[in-house]
mmCIF file of C-alpha atoms in Angstrom:
data_model
loop_
_atom_site.group_PDB
_atom_site.id
_atom_site.type_symbol
_atom_site.label_atom_id
_atom_site.label_comp_id
_atom_site.label_asym_id
_atom_site.label_seq_id
_atom_site.Cartn_x
_atom_site.Cartn_y
_atom_site.Cartn_z
ATOM 1 C CA MET A 82 -118.439 -68.296 43.774
ATOM 2 C CA SER A 83 -122.033 -69.312 42.742
ATOM 3 C CA ALA A 84 -123.845 -72.503 43.645
ATOM 4 C CA ALA A 85 -123.888 -73.349 39.773
ATOM 5 C CA HIS A 86 -120.119 -72.857 39.559
ATOM 6 C CA ASP A 87 -119.540 -75.006 42.550
ATOM 7 C CA LYS A 88 -121.576 -77.757 40.943
ATOM 8 C CA ALA A 89 -120.043 -77.546 37.667
ATOM 9 C CA TYR A 90 -116.551 -77.571 39.233
ATOM 10 C CA GLU A 91 -117.509 -80.726 41.424
ATOM 11 C CA LYS A 92 -118.823 -82.307 38.394
ATOM 12 C CA LYS A 93 -115.504 -81.713 36.428
ATOM 13 C CA LEU A 94 -113.553 -83.159 39.249
ATOM 14 C CA ARG A 95 -115.652 -86.155 39.534
ATOM 15 C CA GLU A 96 -115.336 -86.715 35.700
ATOM 16 C CA ALA A 97 -111.606 -86.608 35.989
ATOM 17 C CA TYR A 98 -111.391 -88.914 38.895
ATOM 18 C CA MET A 99 -113.734 -91.485 37.108
ATOM 19 C CA LYS A 100 -111.765 -91.169 33.769
ATOM 20 C CA MET A 101 -108.710 -92.104 35.723
ATOM 21 C CA LEU A 102 -110.423 -94.879 37.549
ATOM 22 C CA MET A 103 -111.329 -96.369 34.125
ATOM 23 C CA ALA A 104 -107.990 -96.017 32.897
ATOM 24 C CA MET A 105 -106.671 -97.780 36.028
ATOM 25 C CA GLY A 106 -109.000 -100.790 35.351
ATOM 26 C CA LYS A 107 -107.878 -101.104 31.810
ATOM 27 C CA ASN A 108 -104.125 -101.036 33.046
ATOM 28 C CA ARG A 109 -104.684 -103.392 35.892
ATOM 29 C CA PHE A 110 -106.075 -106.196 33.622
ATOM 30 C CA PRO A 111 -104.302 -105.785 30.364
ATOM 31 C CA ALA A 112 -105.799 -107.597 27.491
ATOM 32 C CA PRO A 113 -108.022 -110.052 29.221
ATOM 33 C CA PHE A 114 -109.149 -111.692 25.895
ATOM 34 C CA HIS A 115 -107.291 -113.022 22.951
ATOM 35 C CA GLY A 116 -105.268 -115.564 24.927
ATOM 36 C CA ASP A 117 -103.253 -113.006 26.809
ATOM 37 C CA THR A 118 -102.497 -114.657 30.414
ATOM 38 C CA SER A 119 -99.698 -112.406 31.428
ATOM 39 C CA HIS A 120 -101.809 -110.676 34.143
ATOM 40 C CA LEU A 121 -102.624 -113.995 35.783
ATOM 41 C CA PRO A 122 -100.896 -115.464 38.794
ATOM 42 C CA CYS A 123 -98.775 -118.752 38.183
ATOM 43 C CA SER A 124 -98.487 -117.729 34.303
ATOM 44 C CA PRO A 125 -95.220 -117.841 32.680
ATOM 45 C CA ALA A 126 -94.955 -114.067 32.880
ATOM 46 C CA ASP A 127 -95.736 -114.185 36.470
ATOM 47 C CA ALA A 128 -92.815 -116.736 37.018
ATOM 48 C CA ALA A 129 -90.344 -114.420 35.070
ATOM 49 C CA ARG A 130 -91.444 -111.431 37.171
ATOM 50 C CA ILE A 131 -90.885 -113.530 40.347
ATOM 51 C CA ALA A 132 -87.502 -114.501 39.246
ATOM 52 C CA LEU A 133 -86.516 -110.995 38.560
ATOM 53 C CA THR A 134 -87.926 -109.250 41.416
ATOM 54 C CA GLY A 135 -87.686 -111.890 44.085
ATOM 55 C CA GLU A 136 -91.220 -111.017 45.279
ATOM 56 C CA LEU A 137 -94.230 -113.353 45.401
ATOM 57 C CA SER A 138 -97.024 -110.893 45.308
ATOM 58 C CA SER A 139 -97.811 -108.587 42.479
ATOM 59 C CA VAL A 140 -99.212 -105.176 43.115
ATOM 60 C CA LEU A 141 -99.701 -102.790 40.277
ATOM 61 C CA ARG A 142 -99.195 -99.298 41.602
ATOM 62 C CA PRO A 143 -101.915 -96.856 40.366
ATOM 63 C CA SER A 144 -100.960 -93.565 38.991
ATOM 64 C CA HIS A 145 -101.334 -90.491 41.354
ATOM 65 C CA PRO A 146 -104.740 -88.943 41.824
ATOM 66 C CA GLU A 147 -105.857 -86.234 39.534
ATOM 67 C CA ASN A 148 -104.721 -82.827 40.902
ATOM 68 C CA PRO A 149 -106.730 -79.885 39.616
ATOM 69 C CA THR A 150 -104.166 -77.376 41.322
ATOM 70 C CA GLY A 151 -101.280 -78.811 39.229
ATOM 71 C CA PHE A 152 -98.789 -78.841 41.933
ATOM 72 C CA ASN A 153 -97.469 -82.331 43.291
ATOM 73 C CA LEU A 154 -94.665 -82.604 45.815
ATOM 74 C CA GLU A 155 -93.137 -85.807 44.238
ATOM 75 C CA ALA A 156 -92.875 -84.112 40.835
ATOM 76 C CA GLN A 157 -90.676 -81.136 41.980
ATOM 77 C CA LEU A 158 -87.360 -81.253 40.686
ATOM 78 C CA GLY A 159 -84.207 -79.196 41.472
ATOM 79 C CA ARG A 160 -82.160 -79.025 44.559
ATOM 80 C CA PHE A 161 -83.436 -78.104 47.980
ATOM 81 C CA VAL A 162 -81.054 -77.705 50.892
ATOM 82 C CA LEU A 163 -82.032 -76.835 54.541
ATOM 83 C CA SER A 164 -79.931 -74.399 56.702
ATOM 84 C CA SER A 165 -80.239 -72.363 59.744
ATOM 85 C CA LYS A 166 -81.006 -69.357 57.464
ATOM 86 C CA ASN A 167 -84.411 -70.770 56.442
ATOM 87 C CA SER A 168 -87.267 -69.181 58.064
ATOM 88 C CA VAL A 169 -91.031 -69.082 57.902
ATOM 89 C CA PRO A 170 -93.579 -66.180 58.327
ATOM 90 C CA GLU A 171 -95.129 -65.879 61.646
ATOM 91 C CA PHE A 172 -98.645 -66.144 60.061
ATOM 92 C CA ASP A 173 -99.841 -67.607 56.686
ATOM 93 C CA PRO A 174 -102.062 -65.627 54.485
ATOM 94 C CA ARG A 175 -105.115 -67.446 55.926
ATOM 95 C CA GLY A 176 -104.152 -65.885 59.294
ATOM 96 C CA HIS A 177 -103.146 -69.114 61.022
ATOM 97 C CA PRO A 178 -99.962 -69.039 63.150
ATOM 98 C CA SER A 179 -96.722 -70.836 62.152
ATOM 99 C CA ALA A 180 -95.934 -74.268 63.651
ATOM 100 C CA GLU A 181 -94.353 -72.602 66.841
ATOM 101 C CA SER A 182 -97.487 -71.377 67.989
ATOM 102 C CA TYR A 183 -99.919 -73.537 65.872
ATOM 103 C CA GLU A 184 -102.396 -75.928 67.489
ATOM 104 C CA ALA A 185 -104.124 -78.813 65.507
ATOM 105 C CA TRP A 186 -107.816 -78.392 65.270
ATOM 106 C CA ARG A 187 -108.443 -82.084 65.875
ATOM 107 C CA LYS A 188 -106.557 -84.343 68.077
ATOM 108 C CA ALA A 189 -105.275 -87.834 67.566
ATOM 109 C CA ASN A 190 -107.974 -89.199 69.845
ATOM 110 C CA HIS A 191 -110.700 -87.859 67.403
ATOM 111 C CA SER A 192 -109.709 -90.656 64.966
ATOM 112 C CA ARG A 193 -112.604 -93.116 64.330
ATOM 113 C CA ILE A 194 -110.695 -95.275 61.901
ATOM 114 C CA GLY A 195 -107.117 -96.130 61.224
ATOM 115 C CA ILE A 196 -104.206 -96.010 63.867
ATOM 116 C CA PRO A 197 -103.951 -92.524 65.446
ATOM 117 C CA SER A 198 -100.587 -91.214 66.916
ATOM 118 C CA ASN A 199 -98.951 -88.318 68.390
ATOM 119 C CA THR A 200 -95.686 -88.297 66.590
ATOM 120 C CA TYR A 201 -92.589 -85.956 67.348
ATOM 121 C CA SER A 202 -91.702 -83.740 64.426
ATOM 122 C CA ILE A 203 -88.780 -81.435 63.951
ATOM 123 C CA LYS A 204 -90.541 -79.459 61.336
ATOM 124 C CA GLY A 205 -93.813 -79.558 63.282
ATOM 125 C CA ARG A 206 -91.971 -78.121 66.337
ATOM 126 C CA GLY A 207 -93.195 -80.691 68.766
ATOM 127 C CA MET A 208 -95.888 -83.412 68.811
ATOM 128 C CA VAL A 209 -97.939 -83.745 65.512
ATOM 129 C CA ALA A 210 -101.447 -85.230 65.615
ATOM 130 C CA CYS A 211 -101.899 -88.109 62.890
ATOM 131 C CA LEU A 212 -105.373 -89.631 62.627
ATOM 132 C CA SER A 213 -104.206 -92.721 60.622
ATOM 133 C CA ASP A 214 -100.964 -94.537 59.924
ATOM 134 C CA LEU A 215 -101.116 -93.192 56.313
ATOM 135 C CA GLU A 216 -100.738 -89.696 57.834
ATOM 136 C CA ARG A 217 -97.944 -90.921 60.100
ATOM 137 C CA ARG A 218 -96.142 -92.271 57.113
ATOM 138 C CA PHE A 219 -96.536 -89.073 55.265
ATOM 139 C CA LEU A 220 -95.284 -86.948 58.134
ATOM 140 C CA SER A 221 -92.073 -88.991 57.896
ATOM 141 C CA TYR A 222 -91.723 -88.358 54.205
ATOM 142 C CA CYS A 223 -92.046 -84.618 54.998
ATOM 143 C CA GLU A 224 -89.456 -84.664 57.862
ATOM 144 C CA MET A 225 -86.900 -86.201 55.282
ATOM 145 C CA ASN A 226 -87.943 -83.864 52.444
ATOM 146 C CA PRO A 227 -85.771 -80.797 52.482
ATOM 147 C CA MET A 228 -88.042 -78.775 50.419
ATOM 148 C CA VAL A 229 -90.593 -78.810 53.432
ATOM 149 C CA LEU A 230 -89.792 -76.129 55.906
ATOM 150 C CA GLU A 231 -92.794 -76.520 58.260
ATOM 151 C CA ILE A 232 -95.456 -78.942 58.943
ATOM 152 C CA ARG A 233 -98.920 -78.307 60.317
ATOM 153 C CA SER A 234 -101.516 -81.079 60.692
ATOM 154 C CA GLN A 235 -105.459 -81.059 61.168
ATOM 155 C CA TYR A 236 -105.520 -77.499 59.650
ATOM 156 C CA PRO A 237 -108.866 -75.868 60.047
ATOM 157 C CA GLU A 238 -110.865 -74.532 57.000
ATOM 158 C CA TRP A 239 -114.336 -73.079 56.865
ATOM 159 C CA ASP A 240 -116.809 -71.494 54.476
ATOM 160 C CA ARG A 241 -116.109 -67.550 54.427
ATOM 161 C CA LYS A 242 -119.696 -66.916 53.505
ATOM 162 C CA LYS A 243 -121.111 -68.911 56.369
ATOM 163 C CA SER A 244 -118.474 -67.264 58.736
ATOM 164 C CA ALA A 245 -119.649 -63.879 57.643
ATOM 165 C CA SER A 246 -123.265 -64.496 58.067
ATOM 166 C CA ALA A 247 -122.823 -66.195 61.402
ATOM 167 C CA LEU A 248 -120.795 -63.009 62.673
ATOM 168 C CA ALA A 249 -123.537 -60.689 61.301
ATOM 169 C CA SER A 250 -126.209 -62.812 63.135
ATOM 170 C CA ASP A 251 -124.030 -62.591 66.258
ATOM 171 C CA GLU A 252 -123.970 -66.427 65.983
ATOM 172 C CA LYS A 253 -121.053 -69.079 66.269
ATOM 173 C CA LEU A 254 -120.163 -71.481 63.501
ATOM 174 C CA LEU A 255 -121.141 -75.176 64.212
ATOM 175 C CA GLU A 256 -118.266 -77.482 64.772
ATOM 176 C CA THR A 257 -119.536 -79.517 61.758
ATOM 177 C CA ASP A 258 -118.957 -76.208 59.715
ATOM 178 C CA ILE A 259 -115.356 -76.545 60.156
ATOM 179 C CA MET A 260 -113.454 -79.137 58.183
ATOM 180 C CA THR A 261 -109.769 -80.053 58.816
ATOM 181 C CA ILE A 262 -107.125 -80.628 56.298
ATOM 182 C CA ASP A 263 -104.857 -83.366 57.246
ATOM 183 C CA PHE A 264 -101.575 -81.352 56.385
ATOM 184 C CA VAL A 265 -100.687 -77.895 55.367
ATOM 185 C CA LEU A 266 -96.916 -77.655 54.365
ATOM 186 C CA THR A 267 -94.700 -74.590 54.209
ATOM 187 C CA LEU A 268 -92.488 -75.091 51.201
ATOM 188 C CA GLN A 269 -89.229 -73.310 50.177
ATOM 189 C CA SER A 270 -89.111 -71.945 46.665
ATOM 190 C CA PRO A 271 -85.723 -72.676 45.091
ATOM 191 C CA HIS A 272 -83.348 -69.582 44.828
ATOM 192 C CA THR A 273 -85.814 -67.106 46.416
ATOM 193 C CA ASN A 274 -86.699 -66.014 49.864
ATOM 194 C CA LYS A 275 -90.249 -66.805 49.176
ATOM 195 C CA VAL A 276 -92.421 -69.663 50.751
ATOM 196 C CA ARG A 277 -95.494 -71.335 49.334
ATOM 197 C CA TYR A 278 -98.238 -73.214 50.948
ATOM 198 C CA HIS A 279 -99.331 -76.761 49.924
ATOM 199 C CA ALA A 280 -102.271 -78.813 51.388
ATOM 200 C CA VAL A 281 -102.359 -82.626 51.478
ATOM 201 C CA SER A 282 -105.223 -85.037 52.041
ATOM 202 C CA CYS A 283 -104.365 -88.523 53.114
ATOM 203 C CA LYS A 284 -106.709 -91.049 51.853
ATOM 204 C CA THR A 285 -106.704 -94.778 51.194
ATOM 205 C CA TYR A 286 -107.136 -95.744 47.642
ATOM 206 C CA LYS A 287 -110.364 -97.637 48.303
ATOM 207 C CA GLU A 288 -111.851 -94.340 49.453
ATOM 208 C CA LEU A 289 -110.840 -92.229 46.653
ATOM 209 C CA TYR A 290 -113.699 -92.514 44.330
ATOM 210 C CA LEU A 291 -116.621 -92.405 46.892
ATOM 211 C CA PRO A 292 -118.802 -89.782 46.005
ATOM 212 C CA LYS A 293 -118.395 -88.193 49.671
ATOM 213 C CA THR A 294 -114.750 -88.288 49.287
ATOM 214 C CA ILE A 295 -114.976 -86.436 45.926
ATOM 215 C CA ARG A 296 -117.235 -83.912 47.328
ATOM 216 C CA ARG A 297 -114.913 -83.219 50.368
ATOM 217 C CA HIS A 298 -111.847 -82.817 48.001
ATOM 218 C CA ALA A 299 -113.693 -80.398 45.757
ATOM 219 C CA ARG A 300 -114.505 -78.286 48.934
ATOM 220 C CA GLU A 301 -110.984 -78.439 50.056
ATOM 221 C CA VAL A 302 -109.651 -77.120 46.706
ATOM 222 C CA GLU A 303 -112.324 -74.508 46.637
ATOM 223 C CA PHE A 304 -111.559 -72.992 50.114
ATOM 224 C CA LEU A 305 -107.648 -73.353 49.687
ATOM 225 C CA ARG A 306 -107.192 -71.815 46.285
ATOM 226 C CA LEU A 307 -108.853 -68.455 47.743
ATOM 227 C CA TRP A 308 -105.467 -67.851 49.589
ATOM 228 C CA GLY A 309 -103.189 -69.424 47.123
ATOM 229 C CA CYS A 310 -102.685 -72.665 48.697
ATOM 230 C CA THR A 311 -102.157 -75.658 46.382
ATOM 231 C CA HIS A 312 -103.651 -79.141 46.993
ATOM 232 C CA GLN A 313 -102.993 -82.902 46.429
ATOM 233 C CA ILE A 314 -104.222 -86.214 47.499
ATOM 234 C CA VAL A 315 -101.810 -88.745 48.859
ATOM 235 C CA THR A 316 -102.755 -92.622 49.059
ATOM 236 C CA GLU A 317 -100.773 -95.482 50.230
ATOM 237 C CA PHE A 318 -99.416 -96.029 46.752
ATOM 238 C CA PHE A 319 -97.502 -92.576 47.094
ATOM 239 C CA PHE A 320 -94.697 -94.424 48.898
ATOM 240 C CA SER A 321 -92.333 -97.035 47.740
ATOM 241 C CA LYS A 322 -91.905 -100.362 49.551
ATOM 242 C CA TYR A 323 -89.064 -99.402 51.839
ATOM 243 C CA GLN A 324 -89.507 -95.547 51.791
ATOM 244 C CA ASP A 325 -91.145 -95.334 55.282
ATOM 245 C CA VAL A 326 -88.869 -97.742 57.101
ATOM 246 C CA ASN A 327 -85.929 -95.937 55.592
ATOM 247 C CA ASN A 328 -87.235 -92.628 56.653
ATOM 248 C CA GLN A 329 -87.745 -93.792 60.077
ATOM 249 C CA ARG A 330 -84.264 -95.207 60.351
ATOM 250 C CA LEU A 331 -82.574 -91.961 59.188
ATOM 251 C CA LEU A 332 -84.658 -90.074 61.732
ATOM 252 C CA GLN A 333 -83.362 -92.555 64.299
ATOM 253 C CA PHE A 334 -79.958 -91.947 63.412
ATOM 254 C CA MET A 335 -80.448 -88.196 64.506
ATOM 255 C CA LEU A 336 -82.305 -89.258 67.716
ATOM 256 C CA HIS A 337 -80.045 -87.588 70.230
ATOM 257 C CA THR A 338 -78.802 -84.607 68.075
ATOM 258 C CA LYS A 339 -79.665 -81.394 69.897
ATOM 259 C CA ASN A 340 -79.028 -78.868 67.235
ATOM 260 C CA ILE A 341 -79.049 -80.448 63.634
ATOM 261 C CA TYR A 342 -77.704 -77.230 62.013
ATOM 262 C CA GLU A 343 -74.564 -77.127 64.091
ATOM 263 C CA LEU A 344 -73.722 -80.395 62.224
ATOM 264 C CA ILE A 345 -74.229 -79.034 58.824
ATOM 265 C CA PRO A 346 -70.355 -78.355 58.120
ATOM 266 C CA ALA A 347 -69.555 -81.881 59.217
ATOM 267 C CA ALA A 348 -72.411 -83.367 57.249
ATOM 268 C CA TYR A 349 -71.336 -81.461 54.032
ATOM 269 C CA LYS A 350 -67.879 -82.963 54.538
ATOM 270 C CA PHE A 351 -69.248 -86.326 55.197
ATOM 271 C CA ALA A 352 -71.440 -86.289 51.991
ATOM 272 C CA SER A 353 -68.548 -84.903 49.923
ATOM 273 C CA LEU A 354 -66.581 -88.101 51.091
ATOM 274 C CA ILE A 355 -69.341 -90.323 50.194
ATOM 275 C CA ARG A 356 -69.352 -88.646 46.827
ATOM 276 C CA ARG A 357 -65.823 -89.587 46.162
ATOM 277 C CA ALA A 358 -66.013 -93.182 47.330
ATOM 278 C CA LYS A 359 -64.987 -95.896 44.773
ATOM 279 C CA GLY A 360 -65.596 -99.551 44.534
ATOM 280 C CA SER A 361 -68.304 -101.339 46.367
ATOM 281 C CA GLY A 362 -69.194 -102.624 49.941
ATOM 282 C CA SER A 363 -71.828 -102.551 52.603
ATOM 283 C CA LEU A 364 -73.437 -99.324 54.040
ATOM 284 C CA ASP A 365 -71.739 -99.942 57.434
ATOM 285 C CA GLU A 366 -68.162 -100.198 55.713
ATOM 286 C CA LEU A 367 -68.817 -97.111 53.902
ATOM 287 C CA ILE A 368 -69.914 -94.930 56.947
ATOM 288 C CA ALA A 369 -67.158 -96.395 58.958
ATOM 289 C CA TRP A 370 -64.665 -95.256 56.239
ATOM 290 C CA ALA A 371 -65.994 -91.758 55.819
ATOM 291 C CA ALA A 372 -66.228 -91.322 59.745
ATOM 292 C CA LYS A 373 -62.695 -92.380 60.045
ATOM 293 C CA GLN A 374 -61.683 -89.829 57.425
ATOM 294 C CA LEU A 375 -63.137 -87.210 59.830
ATOM 295 C CA GLY A 376 -61.732 -88.521 62.935
ATOM 296 C CA LEU A 377 -65.133 -89.684 64.224
ATOM 297 C CA ALA A 378 -66.536 -92.955 65.663
ATOM 298 C CA LEU A 379 -69.058 -95.052 63.728
ATOM 299 C CA ASP A 380 -71.975 -93.883 65.698
ATOM 300 C CA ALA A 381 -71.101 -90.270 64.696
ATOM 301 C CA GLY A 382 -70.888 -91.307 61.063
ATOM 302 C CA TYR A 383 -74.507 -92.603 61.259
ATOM 303 C CA THR A 384 -75.723 -89.414 62.710
ATOM 304 C CA LEU A 385 -74.147 -87.468 60.032
ATOM 305 C CA LEU A 386 -75.673 -89.809 57.381
ATOM 306 C CA GLY A 387 -79.062 -88.775 58.863
ATOM 307 C CA VAL A 388 -78.359 -85.239 59.071
ATOM 308 C CA ALA A 389 -76.914 -85.189 55.420
ATOM 309 C CA HIS A 390 -80.278 -86.600 54.311
ATOM 310 C CA TYR A 391 -82.410 -84.354 56.294
ATOM 311 C CA VAL A 392 -80.908 -81.189 55.168
ATOM 312 C CA GLY A 393 -80.680 -82.481 51.438
ATOM 313 C CA PHE A 394 -76.969 -83.133 50.861
ATOM 314 C CA MET A 395 -77.832 -86.825 50.217
ATOM 315 C CA VAL A 396 -80.740 -88.727 48.643
ATOM 316 C CA CYS A 397 -81.878 -92.178 49.705
ATOM 317 C CA ASP A 398 -82.247 -94.995 47.345
ATOM 318 C CA HIS A 399 -85.786 -96.169 48.492
ATOM 319 C CA SER A 400 -85.559 -99.118 45.924
ATOM 320 C CA LYS A 401 -83.762 -101.056 48.771
ATOM 321 C CA GLU A 402 -83.920 -101.063 52.596
ATOM 322 C CA LEU A 403 -81.476 -99.122 54.399
ATOM 323 C CA LEU A 404 -79.581 -101.537 56.558
ATOM 324 C CA PRO A 405 -75.910 -101.739 57.739
ATOM 325 C CA GLU A 406 -75.448 -104.694 55.578
ATOM 326 C CA THR A 407 -77.013 -103.142 52.439
ATOM 327 C CA GLN A 408 -74.604 -103.510 49.581
ATOM 328 C CA LEU A 409 -73.545 -100.489 47.546
ATOM 329 C CA ASP A 410 -71.876 -100.251 44.307
ATOM 330 C CA PHE A 411 -70.197 -96.818 43.461
ATOM 331 C CA ASN A 412 -68.968 -97.847 40.064
ATOM 332 C CA GLU A 413 -72.514 -97.602 38.757
ATOM 333 C CA GLU A 414 -73.254 -94.513 36.602
ATOM 334 C CA ASN A 415 -76.599 -93.969 38.356
ATOM 335 C CA ARG A 416 -75.451 -93.475 41.867
ATOM 336 C CA ARG A 417 -78.408 -92.809 43.930
ATOM 337 C CA PHE A 418 -76.442 -91.889 46.988
ATOM 338 C CA LEU A 419 -74.871 -88.860 45.446
ATOM 339 C CA PRO A 420 -75.031 -85.596 47.613
ATOM 340 C CA ARG A 421 -77.269 -82.906 46.364
ATOM 341 C CA ILE A 422 -75.503 -79.576 47.204
ATOM 342 C CA ASP A 423 -76.935 -76.064 46.731
ATOM 343 C CA LEU A 424 -74.635 -73.196 47.730
ATOM 344 C CA ASN A 425 -77.311 -70.526 47.067
ATOM 345 C CA LEU A 426 -78.886 -70.503 50.499
ATOM 346 C CA ILE A 427 -80.980 -67.403 50.877
ATOM 347 C CA SER A 428 -81.769 -65.883 54.297
ATOM 348 C CA GLY A 429 -85.235 -65.032 55.509
ATOM 349 C CA ALA A 430 -88.777 -65.733 54.097
ATOM 350 C CA THR A 431 -91.801 -64.097 53.226
ATOM 351 C CA ASN A 432 -95.138 -65.031 51.878
ATOM 352 C CA ASP A 433 -95.559 -65.222 48.079
ATOM 353 C CA ASP A 434 -98.056 -62.380 47.874
ATOM 354 C CA GLU A 435 -95.793 -59.850 49.815
#
């Protein structure tokens, strides 16, 4: 790829970002003139909103950042179910090993800003280095997303031209020549035994339109698309209000589970019972009822609730906090707790280009 093409691509990406930023500015302050005060605090419209939502603060959620690769995790529709038959290739097309043998290029203690952590991940096959709390929240999201088969953080990428030049000169690449992608995910493709790779950069919204951030994301896309990996940017607005705490809670329900896949048959029966539930009541009452039908204790019912969400039999309603006292109404037409069940589980996995 020529230098001129690189600059043209970077300019195109910057223009797309700035266009979206200007649109966000218009949406954030609608009709500031002509006597429209609906966007102002303490206005009648604000009072009506508070009465409707019960929330005092008004935060307009920006649309998702522009994505030149055209693939976004949250936009994928269809049924995704994990099973013991799912597997991932030993190496990706770039040559990096799967999570079982993978080692993050940067460690949590390399973080200069944010709240770093080493967080245990089932799909990361151990401790995963997160350099900020935003990355940690995205990790939990991936854990509870059945489309995601494997998680690798701090993924190293570099310019292949520089690498070839250094190799020819018997030199080593400088550490500054290697950049790290926050996450590279291995995703399942529905109804096939193929996998695809998807990279994610976690950035706070205030950083998104800085020139250095735009240049960085342009480089990431340039390097990743050489081997067929898509890319997207995740900000703090990617998550709904209760999404992270709900994901954490569901993961805690599975805390002492030695083998999740051994519980799949029981989780399937549990999800099927939930699907047939009638009336209304608290989440605790619902789980106690379903567990009793299976001859299990309440704690075992909560474990099955976590497993059913993890493998994809159930979908959590993140518009409310998942608490034992959360009230559920199964007479509503739009029942967000309905199980998602896909019986077409195909064994094995290969790279898309094989």
